[in-house]
């Protein structure tokens, strides 16, 4: 029978909340009286390590996601056609011209009832557009360089292929050009640029609300972007974020009755985008080997209820406002592996708002201005052999998340802690608690972590439901006093070290459920 050490400690927490509250303000007359503080008792035990041994996670085979595999998907028959038609009454454009304000914008840009180019019935490549369309809509401004001056729509059942015969396709910012895919879209070995005609330069970001061209693929579509460069797309308007793969909006989806969209983005660069990539209710999207460089809000941002995503071998850096890579709001059953995310304004990699059953493995997150890896309200996730180095806050931060497993991660020289786990009350914040509920619960399992040279502490945990620690390497404390655990672990440090180092067993820490008064 395993040896169990039962040690009971008393840790102060606020009554009914799980974290410390300030004392009530003293009355104006008479001596200040501090209210009693209730405390949670914790039990620390030594248990065998057998249950903590995990098999290496099975990651998706990437060998099939190649430029050659994409090219094999291109079907060039039958020949399609491109026509000019009014934008009004087209459901795939309703998001962008619905309502008087947005319609007025395109009337002013085109100086007439707005028109768009529609690809219909079959296969069309960008060279075809140059032959068929009037020059005021689509023109070749120099050999292999084309200027699009109207919105471009790929209808259901049609295919548009922008290939290597187009050196660059420029989207006019002044005329309000953008691309809507409602069928199949291939972008291979080329360059797409949001373009300022007057200045003859890319439409570099200036402010959030300024229109910039964008690409959106709707429900039922397939989008393939391979070995290409996309520059300066997107602004702060719904579904106009940059490059997006999105199911139709909740109001439109029942009318359109389309399956979820998907696509592959491989070996491409996305520069100066509002969002480098965004998806919504998409399945089986593959982002492999891309570079997301100097984007504004996010590098990679899969969103609401997207599933089975593969985000692998990408690099995200220089994001100006938020994170390099984030999945948010029920992005589940996905794989984030062998990416590099560095030099971003906030965190390198984030799992947010009930994103569960994901594997985050073999990534490098370094020199970010917040955490290396952050989990907010997202349980049942595995973080395996990641390296989080020299970030301005924590190596790994976990908030309000249950059953998070950390295995053999290297957390080195982060400014605050190597691993920080805590609960937080989100009532009274801007959060929509109906759409994004939360529970103030935390459970963590750490095994084989390398916690080296982190600034304030190798490990800090507050108010866990359950905490398991095994084979932790804690080296190079920056303070002369040696290794110092933080949070509720501070008072348990000698017992934790005894179980980890002398006994070589698992530290199990659980609340007893008993509350006591602490003076």
Tab-separated table of N, CA and C in Angstrom, residues 20-116:
chain	number	residue	atom	x	y	z
A	20	UNK	N	-8.769	36.377	-1.716
A	20	UNK	CA	-8.749	37.362	-0.639
A	20	UNK	C	-9.546	38.599	-1.003
A	21	UNK	N	-10.314	39.107	-0.034
A	21	UNK	CA	-11.065	40.345	-0.190
A	21	UNK	C	-10.498	41.383	0.771
A	22	UNK	N	-10.556	42.651	0.414
A	22	UNK	CA	-10.117	43.682	1.359
A	22	UNK	C	-11.048	43.750	2.557
A	23	UNK	N	-10.506	44.118	3.693
A	23	UNK	CA	-11.344	44.276	4.883
A	23	UNK	C	-12.322	45.419	4.697
A	24	UNK	N	-13.464	45.329	5.384
A	24	UNK	CA	-14.463	46.403	5.287
A	24	UNK	C	-13.904	47.693	5.877
A	25	UNK	N	-14.352	48.827	5.320
A	25	UNK	CA	-13.892	50.123	5.818
A	25	UNK	C	-14.377	50.338	7.250
A	26	UNK	N	-13.509	50.872	8.082
A	26	UNK	CA	-13.856	51.065	9.480
A	26	UNK	C	-14.967	52.097	9.629
A	27	UNK	N	-15.772	51.949	10.688
A	27	UNK	CA	-16.823	52.931	10.964
A	27	UNK	C	-16.173	54.256	11.341
A	28	UNK	N	-16.948	55.357	11.205
A	28	UNK	CA	-16.400	56.684	11.464
A	28	UNK	C	-16.179	56.930	12.949
A	29	UNK	N	-16.862	56.175	13.812
A	29	UNK	CA	-16.701	56.351	15.251
A	29	UNK	C	-16.273	55.022	15.845
A	30	UNK	N	-15.322	55.074	16.748
A	30	UNK	CA	-14.905	53.863	17.420
A	30	UNK	C	-13.726	53.214	16.713
A	31	UNK	N	-13.115	52.226	17.330
A	31	UNK	CA	-11.923	51.583	16.788
A	31	UNK	C	-12.260	50.741	15.561
A	32	UNK	N	-11.283	50.647	14.661
A	32	UNK	CA	-11.457	49.794	13.483
A	32	UNK	C	-11.448	48.344	13.916
A	33	UNK	N	-12.393	47.571	13.409
A	33	UNK	CA	-12.494	46.156	13.747
A	33	UNK	C	-12.392	45.343	12.473
A	34	UNK	N	-11.392	44.497	12.357
A	34	UNK	CA	-11.251	43.642	11.177
A	34	UNK	C	-12.225	42.485	11.271
A	35	UNK	N	-12.986	42.215	10.208
A	35	UNK	CA	-13.912	41.092	10.249
A	35	UNK	C	-13.145	39.781	10.257
A	36	UNK	N	-13.729	38.734	10.776
A	36	UNK	CA	-13.054	37.432	10.767
A	36	UNK	C	-12.858	36.952	9.335
A	37	UNK	N	-11.727	36.310	9.084
A	37	UNK	CA	-11.418	35.755	7.768
A	37	UNK	C	-11.553	34.242	7.853
A	38	UNK	N	-12.361	33.691	6.959
A	38	UNK	CA	-12.477	32.244	6.905
A	38	UNK	C	-11.323	31.667	6.119
A	39	UNK	N	-10.911	30.474	6.461
A	39	UNK	CA	-9.763	29.856	5.821
A	39	UNK	C	-10.123	28.448	5.365
A	40	UNK	N	-9.522	28.032	4.254
A	40	UNK	CA	-9.702	26.686	3.731
A	40	UNK	C	-8.556	25.810	4.215
A	41	UNK	N	-8.868	24.650	4.658
A	41	UNK	CA	-7.815	23.698	5.020
A	41	UNK	C	-7.519	22.798	3.839
A	42	UNK	N	-6.250	22.488	3.648
A	42	UNK	CA	-5.801	21.631	2.563
A	42	UNK	C	-5.102	20.403	3.131
A	43	UNK	N	-5.221	19.316	2.403
A	43	UNK	CA	-4.546	18.070	2.760
A	43	UNK	C	-3.471	17.810	1.711
A	44	UNK	N	-2.265	17.533	2.141
A	44	UNK	CA	-1.174	17.186	1.231
A	44	UNK	C	-0.787	15.735	1.466
A	45	UNK	N	-0.659	14.988	0.377
A	45	UNK	CA	-0.383	13.563	0.469
A	45	UNK	C	0.692	13.172	-0.527
A	46	UNK	N	1.359	12.067	-0.235
A	46	UNK	CA	2.292	11.451	-1.170
A	46	UNK	C	1.617	10.223	-1.771
A	47	UNK	N	1.564	10.166	-3.102
A	47	UNK	CA	0.904	9.041	-3.775
A	47	UNK	C	1.837	8.507	-4.847
A	48	UNK	N	1.651	7.267	-5.283
A	48	UNK	CA	2.522	6.691	-6.323
A	48	UNK	C	2.392	7.434	-7.643
A	49	UNK	N	3.423	7.295	-8.467
A	49	UNK	CA	3.486	8.058	-9.714
A	49	UNK	C	2.844	7.352	-10.894
A	50	UNK	N	2.414	6.126	-10.742
A	50	UNK	CA	1.955	5.360	-11.900
A	50	UNK	C	0.836	6.067	-12.657
A	51	UNK	N	-0.091	6.682	-11.949
A	51	UNK	CA	-1.242	7.288	-12.613
A	51	UNK	C	-0.887	8.548	-13.398
A	52	UNK	N	0.295	9.117	-13.181
A	52	UNK	CA	0.661	10.352	-13.868
A	52	UNK	C	1.430	10.112	-15.158
A	53	UNK	N	1.764	8.875	-15.441
A	53	UNK	CA	2.518	8.598	-16.654
A	53	UNK	C	1.594	8.683	-17.865
A	54	UNK	N	1.960	9.556	-18.804
A	54	UNK	CA	1.167	9.767	-20.017
A	54	UNK	C	1.934	9.293	-21.228
A	55	UNK	N	1.214	8.710	-22.166
A	55	UNK	CA	1.807	8.397	-23.458
A	55	UNK	C	1.938	9.678	-24.275
A	56	UNK	N	2.958	9.730	-25.123
A	56	UNK	CA	3.119	10.879	-25.995
A	56	UNK	C	1.875	11.045	-26.862
A	57	UNK	N	1.336	12.256	-26.977
A	57	UNK	CA	0.103	12.436	-27.744
A	57	UNK	C	0.311	12.124	-29.216
A	58	UNK	N	-0.716	11.554	-29.818
A	58	UNK	CA	-0.685	11.260	-31.246
A	58	UNK	C	-1.053	12.529	-32.015
A	59	UNK	N	-0.105	13.069	-32.729
A	59	UNK	CA	-0.324	14.290	-33.502
A	59	UNK	C	-0.694	13.935	-34.935
A	60	UNK	N	-1.420	14.796	-35.602
A	60	UNK	CA	-1.815	14.514	-36.987
A	60	UNK	C	-0.605	14.387	-37.903
A	61	UNK	N	-0.720	13.513	-38.882
A	61	UNK	CA	0.289	13.359	-39.918
A	61	UNK	C	0.148	14.519	-40.906
A	62	UNK	N	1.194	15.303	-41.056
A	62	UNK	CA	1.144	16.483	-41.924
A	62	UNK	C	1.568	16.192	-43.360
A	63	UNK	N	1.968	14.987	-43.647
A	63	UNK	CA	2.575	14.718	-44.955
A	63	UNK	C	1.609	14.916	-46.116
A	64	UNK	N	0.316	14.841	-45.865
A	64	UNK	CA	-0.648	15.016	-46.945
A	64	UNK	C	-1.028	16.454	-47.230
A	65	UNK	N	-0.600	17.381	-46.378
A	65	UNK	CA	-0.989	18.789	-46.539
A	65	UNK	C	0.139	19.539	-47.245
A	66	UNK	N	0.166	19.440	-48.553
A	66	UNK	CA	1.253	19.984	-49.350
A	66	UNK	C	0.695	20.776	-50.532
A	67	UNK	N	1.595	21.537	-51.168
A	67	UNK	CA	1.209	22.266	-52.377
A	67	UNK	C	0.778	21.309	-53.474
A	68	UNK	N	1.443	20.164	-53.580
A	68	UNK	CA	1.080	19.184	-54.602
A	68	UNK	C	-0.312	18.627	-54.356
A	69	UNK	N	-0.656	18.383	-53.090
A	69	UNK	CA	-1.995	17.878	-52.777
A	69	UNK	C	-3.063	18.912	-53.108
A	70	UNK	N	-2.753	20.189	-52.899
A	70	UNK	CA	-3.712	21.234	-53.261
A	70	UNK	C	-3.886	21.296	-54.772
A	71	UNK	N	-2.792	21.250	-55.500
A	71	UNK	CA	-2.889	21.326	-56.958
A	71	UNK	C	-3.728	20.185	-57.512
A	72	UNK	N	-3.650	19.028	-56.877
A	72	UNK	CA	-4.438	17.881	-57.341
A	72	UNK	C	-5.932	18.101	-57.146
A	73	UNK	N	-6.315	19.034	-56.293
A	73	UNK	CA	-7.726	19.317	-56.060
A	73	UNK	C	-8.316	20.275	-57.101
A	74	UNK	N	-7.483	20.918	-57.895
A	74	UNK	CA	-7.969	21.895	-58.870
A	74	UNK	C	-8.612	21.159	-60.047
A	75	UNK	N	-9.859	21.472	-60.319
A	75	UNK	CA	-10.592	20.914	-61.454
A	75	UNK	C	-10.901	22.067	-62.412
A	76	UNK	N	-10.360	22.011	-63.596
A	76	UNK	CA	-10.438	23.147	-64.520
A	76	UNK	C	-11.618	23.086	-65.488
A	77	UNK	N	-12.424	22.057	-65.421
A	77	UNK	CA	-13.596	21.936	-66.285
A	77	UNK	C	-14.854	21.805	-65.422
A	78	UNK	N	-15.967	22.360	-65.894
A	78	UNK	CA	-16.146	23.157	-67.102
A	78	UNK	C	-15.637	24.577	-66.927
A	79	UNK	N	-15.535	25.278	-68.031
A	79	UNK	CA	-15.141	26.673	-68.001
A	79	UNK	C	-16.257	27.521	-67.390
A	80	UNK	N	-15.900	28.381	-66.441
A	80	UNK	CA	-16.876	29.291	-65.862
A	80	UNK	C	-16.916	30.611	-66.609
A	81	UNK	N	-17.532	31.591	-65.994
A	81	UNK	CA	-17.588	32.911	-66.610
A	81	UNK	C	-17.629	33.964	-65.510
A	82	UNK	N	-17.290	35.193	-65.858
A	82	UNK	CA	-17.328	36.313	-64.932
A	82	UNK	C	-18.271	37.368	-65.483
A	83	UNK	N	-19.176	37.846	-64.640
A	83	UNK	CA	-20.157	38.840	-65.066
A	83	UNK	C	-20.243	39.942	-64.025
A	84	UNK	N	-20.698	41.130	-64.460
A	84	UNK	CA	-20.959	42.240	-63.556
A	84	UNK	C	-22.445	42.272	-63.231
A	85	UNK	N	-22.752	42.350	-61.917
A	85	UNK	CA	-24.140	42.442	-61.491
A	85	UNK	C	-24.214	43.344	-60.270
A	86	UNK	N	-25.430	43.806	-59.980
A	86	UNK	CA	-25.626	44.615	-58.781
A	86	UNK	C	-25.425	43.762	-57.525
A	87	UNK	N	-24.943	44.395	-56.464
A	87	UNK	CA	-24.686	43.719	-55.201
A	87	UNK	C	-25.962	43.487	-54.401
A	88	UNK	N	-26.975	44.321	-54.580
A	88	UNK	CA	-28.202	44.202	-53.797
A	88	UNK	C	-28.899	42.877	-54.077
A	89	UNK	N	-29.451	42.289	-53.019
A	89	UNK	CA	-30.206	41.057	-53.167
A	89	UNK	C	-29.365	39.802	-53.201
A	90	UNK	N	-28.046	39.909	-53.029
A	90	UNK	CA	-27.160	38.754	-53.025
A	90	UNK	C	-26.870	38.360	-51.576
A	91	UNK	N	-27.340	37.195	-51.116
A	91	UNK	CA	-27.232	36.857	-49.690
A	91	UNK	C	-25.798	36.779	-49.184
A	92	UNK	N	-24.853	36.375	-50.040
A	92	UNK	CA	-23.477	36.282	-49.562
A	92	UNK	C	-22.838	37.650	-49.332
A	93	UNK	N	-23.515	38.727	-49.794
A	93	UNK	CA	-23.025	40.084	-49.575
A	93	UNK	C	-23.817	40.836	-48.512
A	94	UNK	N	-24.834	40.210	-47.969
A	94	UNK	CA	-25.722	40.907	-47.041
A	94	UNK	C	-24.982	41.437	-45.814
A	95	UNK	N	-23.970	40.699	-45.376
A	95	UNK	CA	-23.184	41.116	-44.203
A	95	UNK	C	-22.506	42.466	-44.446
A	96	UNK	N	-22.216	42.779	-45.704
A	96	UNK	CA	-21.386	43.935	-46.017
A	96	UNK	C	-22.159	45.118	-46.576
A	97	UNK	N	-23.354	44.890	-47.124
A	97	UNK	CA	-24.132	46.025	-47.654
A	97	UNK	C	-25.503	46.117	-47.002
A	98	UNK	N	-25.794	45.243	-46.025
A	98	UNK	CA	-27.073	45.320	-45.328
A	98	UNK	C	-27.153	46.579	-44.480
A	99	UNK	N	-28.287	47.238	-44.501
A	99	UNK	CA	-28.453	48.474	-43.744
A	99	UNK	C	-28.024	49.681	-44.551
A	100	UNK	N	-28.630	50.793	-44.272
A	100	UNK	CA	-28.401	51.988	-45.069
A	100	UNK	C	-26.968	52.503	-44.981
A	101	UNK	N	-26.360	52.406	-43.789
A	101	UNK	CA	-25.014	52.959	-43.615
A	101	UNK	C	-24.015	52.226	-44.499
A	102	UNK	N	-24.037	50.879	-44.452
A	102	UNK	CA	-23.040	50.130	-45.218
A	102	UNK	C	-23.331	50.206	-46.710
A	103	UNK	N	-24.603	50.239	-47.112
A	103	UNK	CA	-24.931	50.399	-48.522
A	103	UNK	C	-24.447	51.752	-49.025
A	104	UNK	N	-24.636	52.797	-48.215
A	104	UNK	CA	-24.207	54.139	-48.619
A	104	UNK	C	-22.701	54.180	-48.897
A	105	UNK	N	-21.939	53.426	-48.101
A	105	UNK	CA	-20.483	53.412	-48.290
A	105	UNK	C	-20.124	52.962	-49.705
A	106	UNK	N	-20.773	51.902	-50.199
A	106	UNK	CA	-20.420	51.394	-51.531
A	106	UNK	C	-21.014	52.259	-52.644
A	107	UNK	N	-22.138	52.870	-52.397
A	107	UNK	CA	-22.679	53.820	-53.374
A	107	UNK	C	-21.709	54.986	-53.549
A	108	UNK	N	-21.168	55.471	-52.445
A	108	UNK	CA	-20.226	56.587	-52.524
A	108	UNK	C	-18.920	56.173	-53.208
A	109	UNK	N	-18.449	54.964	-52.933
A	109	UNK	CA	-17.206	54.518	-53.543
A	109	UNK	C	-17.350	54.328	-55.055
A	110	UNK	N	-18.493	53.752	-55.466
A	110	UNK	CA	-18.669	53.446	-56.890
A	110	UNK	C	-19.419	54.551	-57.644
A	111	UNK	N	-20.020	55.479	-56.894
A	111	UNK	CA	-20.771	56.593	-57.489
A	111	UNK	C	-21.960	56.096	-58.325
A	112	UNK	N	-22.600	55.033	-57.864
A	112	UNK	CA	-23.763	54.434	-58.529
A	112	UNK	C	-24.280	53.347	-57.610
A	113	UNK	N	-25.397	52.705	-57.983
A	113	UNK	CA	-25.807	51.516	-57.246
A	113	UNK	C	-24.700	50.473	-57.366
A	114	UNK	N	-24.209	49.957	-56.255
A	114	UNK	CA	-22.958	49.187	-56.291
A	114	UNK	C	-23.066	47.881	-57.065
A	115	UNK	N	-21.995	47.591	-57.798
A	115	UNK	CA	-21.862	46.364	-58.561
A	115	UNK	C	-20.713	45.533	-58.021
A	116	UNK	N	-20.732	44.235	-58.382
A	116	UNK	CA	-19.641	43.324	-58.061
A	116	UNK	C	-19.401	42.419	-59.258
